[in-house]
């Protein structure tokens, strides 16, 4: 097994398959295709031709949100998630102009907070920020 990382947008089937592999619900196809078209950066981890992990970034150049970091359960614990996060953060940093200040955030899956803290993220609330909040809407 040799895992390689690619700056590549997943096709919709791969996107759905990787989300399903970690137990996440999928969004409707119209939403997913529109979201993927608007993302700034993508990383796919592959074992040969098989996609085994992914992650992407949505942002405006100041606030960047890492989303959809998923690694197939049978491939977890092999530094694939770390590789995806490190590659995405590097892509964000490399695209920033001199003198930039960037805020990179994400919402961790329950129980995965420690993984992201090892990658340099700070759990909220913290001394500089209150808790993160979200609102889900179903139509």
PDB file of C-alpha atoms in Angstrom:
ATOM      1  CA  UNK A   1       0.000   0.000   0.000  1.00  0.00           C
ATOM      2  CA  UNK A   2       1.334   3.385  -1.035  1.00  0.00           C
ATOM      3  CA  UNK A   3      -0.864   6.378  -0.248  1.00  0.00           C
ATOM      4  CA  UNK A   4      -0.483   9.414  -2.489  1.00  0.00           C
ATOM      5  CA  UNK A   5      -2.098  12.823  -2.113  1.00  0.00           C
ATOM      6  CA  UNK A   6      -3.567  14.701  -5.073  1.00  0.00           C
ATOM      7  CA  UNK A   7      -4.888  18.250  -5.426  1.00  0.00           C
ATOM      8  CA  UNK A   8      -7.980  16.984  -7.144  1.00  0.00           C
ATOM      9  CA  UNK A   9     -11.730  17.543  -6.859  1.00  0.00           C
ATOM     10  CA  UNK A  10     -13.615  14.306  -6.237  1.00  0.00           C
ATOM     11  CA  UNK A  11     -16.377  13.334  -8.598  1.00  0.00           C
ATOM     12  CA  UNK A  12     -19.813  13.153  -6.986  1.00  0.00           C
ATOM     13  CA  UNK A  13     -19.734   9.361  -6.633  1.00  0.00           C
ATOM     14  CA  UNK A  14     -16.371   9.420  -4.835  1.00  0.00           C
ATOM     15  CA  UNK A  15     -17.555  12.290  -2.640  1.00  0.00           C
ATOM     16  CA  UNK A  16     -20.697  10.380  -1.636  1.00  0.00           C
ATOM     17  CA  UNK A  17     -18.818   7.112  -1.148  1.00  0.00           C
ATOM     18  CA  UNK A  18     -16.205   8.621   1.170  1.00  0.00           C
ATOM     19  CA  UNK A  19     -18.841  10.461   3.228  1.00  0.00           C
ATOM     20  CA  UNK A  20     -20.898   7.280   3.534  1.00  0.00           C
ATOM     21  CA  UNK A  21     -17.824   5.257   4.552  1.00  0.00           C
ATOM     22  CA  UNK A  22     -17.506   7.352   7.747  1.00  0.00           C
ATOM     23  CA  UNK A  23     -21.223   7.294   8.518  1.00  0.00           C
ATOM     24  CA  UNK A  24     -22.159  10.783   7.308  1.00  0.00           C
ATOM     25  CA  UNK A  25     -25.410  11.615   5.569  1.00  0.00           C
ATOM     26  CA  UNK A  26     -25.110  12.894   2.016  1.00  0.00           C
ATOM     27  CA  UNK A  27     -26.584  16.129   0.777  1.00  0.00           C
ATOM     28  CA  UNK A  28     -28.848  16.119  -2.276  1.00  0.00           C
ATOM     29  CA  UNK A  29     -26.972  15.905  -5.579  1.00  0.00           C
ATOM     30  CA  UNK A  30     -27.784  19.492  -6.608  1.00  0.00           C
ATOM     31  CA  UNK A  31     -26.366  20.852  -3.317  1.00  0.00           C
ATOM     32  CA  UNK A  32     -23.273  18.643  -3.441  1.00  0.00           C
ATOM     33  CA  UNK A  33     -22.397  19.538  -7.029  1.00  0.00           C
ATOM     34  CA  UNK A  34     -22.862  23.276  -6.355  1.00  0.00           C
ATOM     35  CA  UNK A  35     -20.779  23.090  -3.164  1.00  0.00           C
ATOM     36  CA  UNK A  36     -17.944  21.193  -4.839  1.00  0.00           C
ATOM     37  CA  UNK A  37     -17.889  23.729  -7.680  1.00  0.00           C
ATOM     38  CA  UNK A  38     -17.406  26.599  -5.207  1.00  0.00           C
ATOM     39  CA  UNK A  39     -14.633  25.120  -3.055  1.00  0.00           C
ATOM     40  CA  UNK A  40     -11.166  26.605  -3.152  1.00  0.00           C
ATOM     41  CA  UNK A  41      -8.901  23.604  -2.508  1.00  0.00           C
ATOM     42  CA  UNK A  42      -9.199  19.836  -2.613  1.00  0.00           C
ATOM     43  CA  UNK A  43      -7.046  16.936  -1.533  1.00  0.00           C
ATOM     44  CA  UNK A  44      -7.762  13.299  -2.304  1.00  0.00           C
ATOM     45  CA  UNK A  45      -5.713  10.479  -0.807  1.00  0.00           C
ATOM     46  CA  UNK A  46      -5.488   7.376  -2.982  1.00  0.00           C
ATOM     47  CA  UNK A  47      -4.248   3.855  -2.530  1.00  0.00           C
ATOM     48  CA  UNK A  48      -3.451   3.083  -6.160  1.00  0.00           C
ATOM     49  CA  UNK A  49      -6.576   4.217  -7.977  1.00  0.00           C
ATOM     50  CA  UNK A  50      -8.867   3.834  -4.947  1.00  0.00           C
ATOM     51  CA  UNK A  51      -9.853   7.053  -3.171  1.00  0.00           C
ATOM     52  CA  UNK A  52      -9.378   6.436   0.551  1.00  0.00           C
ATOM     53  CA  UNK A  53      -9.636   9.970   1.948  1.00  0.00           C
ATOM     54  CA  UNK A  54     -10.519  13.536   1.082  1.00  0.00           C
ATOM     55  CA  UNK A  55     -10.782  17.060   2.396  1.00  0.00           C
ATOM     56  CA  UNK A  56     -11.518  20.477   0.979  1.00  0.00           C
ATOM     57  CA  UNK A  57     -11.574  24.177   1.824  1.00  0.00           C
ATOM     58  CA  UNK A  58     -14.200  26.864   1.447  1.00  0.00           C
ATOM     59  CA  UNK A  59     -13.139  30.429   2.021  1.00  0.00           C
ATOM     60  CA  UNK A  60     -12.893  34.075   1.181  1.00  0.00           C
ATOM     61  CA  UNK A  61      -9.152  34.596   1.608  1.00  0.00           C
ATOM     62  CA  UNK A  62      -9.387  35.643   5.270  1.00  0.00           C
ATOM     63  CA  UNK A  63     -11.649  33.013   6.784  1.00  0.00           C
ATOM     64  CA  UNK A  64     -11.066  29.510   5.500  1.00  0.00           C
ATOM     65  CA  UNK A  65     -13.097  26.502   6.580  1.00  0.00           C
ATOM     66  CA  UNK A  66     -11.814  22.970   6.182  1.00  0.00           C
ATOM     67  CA  UNK A  67     -14.706  20.651   5.356  1.00  0.00           C
ATOM     68  CA  UNK A  68     -15.420  17.041   4.466  1.00  0.00           C
ATOM     69  CA  UNK A  69     -12.245  15.517   5.886  1.00  0.00           C
ATOM     70  CA  UNK A  70     -13.038  11.828   5.654  1.00  0.00           C
ATOM     71  CA  UNK A  71     -10.796   8.756   5.665  1.00  0.00           C
ATOM     72  CA  UNK A  72     -12.219   5.283   5.118  1.00  0.00           C
ATOM     73  CA  UNK A  73     -12.289   3.514   8.500  1.00  0.00           C
ATOM     74  CA  UNK A  74     -10.010   0.691   7.324  1.00  0.00           C
ATOM     75  CA  UNK A  75      -7.367   3.321   6.428  1.00  0.00           C
ATOM     76  CA  UNK A  76      -7.609   5.408   9.595  1.00  0.00           C
ATOM     77  CA  UNK A  77      -4.630   5.526  11.945  1.00  0.00           C
ATOM     78  CA  UNK A  78      -2.124   5.639   9.064  1.00  0.00           C
ATOM     79  CA  UNK A  79      -1.507   9.424   9.001  1.00  0.00           C
ATOM     80  CA  UNK A  80      -3.764   9.907   5.982  1.00  0.00           C
ATOM     81  CA  UNK A  81      -5.990  12.426   7.759  1.00  0.00           C
ATOM     82  CA  UNK A  82      -2.912  14.301   8.976  1.00  0.00           C
ATOM     83  CA  UNK A  83      -1.558  14.338   5.429  1.00  0.00           C
ATOM     84  CA  UNK A  84      -4.826  15.768   4.100  1.00  0.00           C
ATOM     85  CA  UNK A  85      -4.961  18.480   6.779  1.00  0.00           C
ATOM     86  CA  UNK A  86      -1.288  19.410   6.341  1.00  0.00           C
ATOM     87  CA  UNK A  87      -1.668  19.638   2.569  1.00  0.00           C
ATOM     88  CA  UNK A  88      -4.800  21.805   2.828  1.00  0.00           C
ATOM     89  CA  UNK A  89      -3.183  24.152   5.364  1.00  0.00           C
ATOM     90  CA  UNK A  90      -0.091  24.425   3.134  1.00  0.00           C
ATOM     91  CA  UNK A  91      -2.259  25.272   0.125  1.00  0.00           C
ATOM     92  CA  UNK A  92      -4.010  28.007   2.128  1.00  0.00           C
ATOM     93  CA  UNK A  93      -0.710  29.442   3.401  1.00  0.00           C
ATOM     94  CA  UNK A  94       0.933  29.382  -0.023  1.00  0.00           C
ATOM     95  CA  UNK A  95      -1.927  31.336  -1.597  1.00  0.00           C
ATOM     96  CA  UNK A  96      -1.938  34.076   1.069  1.00  0.00           C
ATOM     97  CA  UNK A  97      -0.411  37.456   0.219  1.00  0.00           C
ATOM     98  CA  UNK A  98       2.475  38.860   2.262  1.00  0.00           C
ATOM     99  CA  UNK A  99       1.237  40.302   5.544  1.00  0.00           C
ATOM    100  CA  UNK A 100      -1.933  38.205   5.524  1.00  0.00           C
ATOM    101  CA  UNK A 101      -3.780  37.056   8.632  1.00  0.00           C
ATOM    102  CA  UNK A 102      -5.779  33.868   8.135  1.00  0.00           C
ATOM    103  CA  UNK A 103      -8.385  32.181  10.289  1.00  0.00           C
ATOM    104  CA  UNK A 104      -8.715  28.478   9.479  1.00  0.00           C
ATOM    105  CA  UNK A 105     -11.566  26.697  11.188  1.00  0.00           C
ATOM    106  CA  UNK A 106     -13.490  23.455  11.039  1.00  0.00           C
ATOM    107  CA  UNK A 107     -16.157  21.495  12.835  1.00  0.00           C
ATOM    108  CA  UNK A 108     -14.750  18.199  14.090  1.00  0.00           C
ATOM    109  CA  UNK A 109     -16.815  15.035  14.028  1.00  0.00           C
ATOM    110  CA  UNK A 110     -17.719  13.987  17.562  1.00  0.00           C
ATOM    111  CA  UNK A 111     -14.752  12.339  19.234  1.00  0.00           C
ATOM    112  CA  UNK A 112     -12.237  13.629  16.666  1.00  0.00           C
ATOM    113  CA  UNK A 113     -11.345  16.872  18.476  1.00  0.00           C
ATOM    114  CA  UNK A 114      -8.039  15.437  19.734  1.00  0.00           C
ATOM    115  CA  UNK A 115      -6.966  14.580  16.193  1.00  0.00           C
ATOM    116  CA  UNK A 116      -7.386  18.208  15.116  1.00  0.00           C
ATOM    117  CA  UNK A 117      -5.690  19.538  18.238  1.00  0.00           C
ATOM    118  CA  UNK A 118      -2.647  17.433  17.247  1.00  0.00           C
ATOM    119  CA  UNK A 119      -2.753  19.263  13.902  1.00  0.00           C
ATOM    120  CA  UNK A 120      -2.484  22.647  15.661  1.00  0.00           C
ATOM    121  CA  UNK A 121      -6.160  23.571  15.963  1.00  0.00           C
ATOM    122  CA  UNK A 122      -7.559  24.977  19.217  1.00  0.00           C
ATOM    123  CA  UNK A 123     -10.835  23.744  20.672  1.00  0.00           C
ATOM    124  CA  UNK A 124     -13.446  26.420  21.324  1.00  0.00           C
ATOM    125  CA  UNK A 125     -14.212  28.112  23.556  1.00  0.00           C
ATOM    126  CA  UNK A 126     -10.705  29.351  24.306  1.00  0.00           C
ATOM    127  CA  UNK A 127      -9.138  32.541  25.653  1.00  0.00           C
ATOM    128  CA  UNK A 128      -9.707  34.384  22.348  1.00  0.00           C
ATOM    129  CA  UNK A 129     -13.032  32.926  21.206  1.00  0.00           C
ATOM    130  CA  UNK A 130     -16.374  31.781  22.491  1.00  0.00           C
ATOM    131  CA  UNK A 131     -17.954  28.492  21.478  1.00  0.00           C
ATOM    132  CA  UNK A 132     -18.580  27.668  17.849  1.00  0.00           C
ATOM    133  CA  UNK A 133     -22.251  27.544  16.899  1.00  0.00           C
ATOM    134  CA  UNK A 134     -24.230  26.225  13.954  1.00  0.00           C
ATOM    135  CA  UNK A 135     -27.783  25.978  12.704  1.00  0.00           C
ATOM    136  CA  UNK A 136     -29.075  23.110  10.550  1.00  0.00           C
ATOM    137  CA  UNK A 137     -32.019  23.621   8.191  1.00  0.00           C
ATOM    138  CA  UNK A 138     -33.917  20.830   6.453  1.00  0.00           C
ATOM    139  CA  UNK A 139     -36.275  21.574   3.564  1.00  0.00           C
TER     140      UNK A 139
END
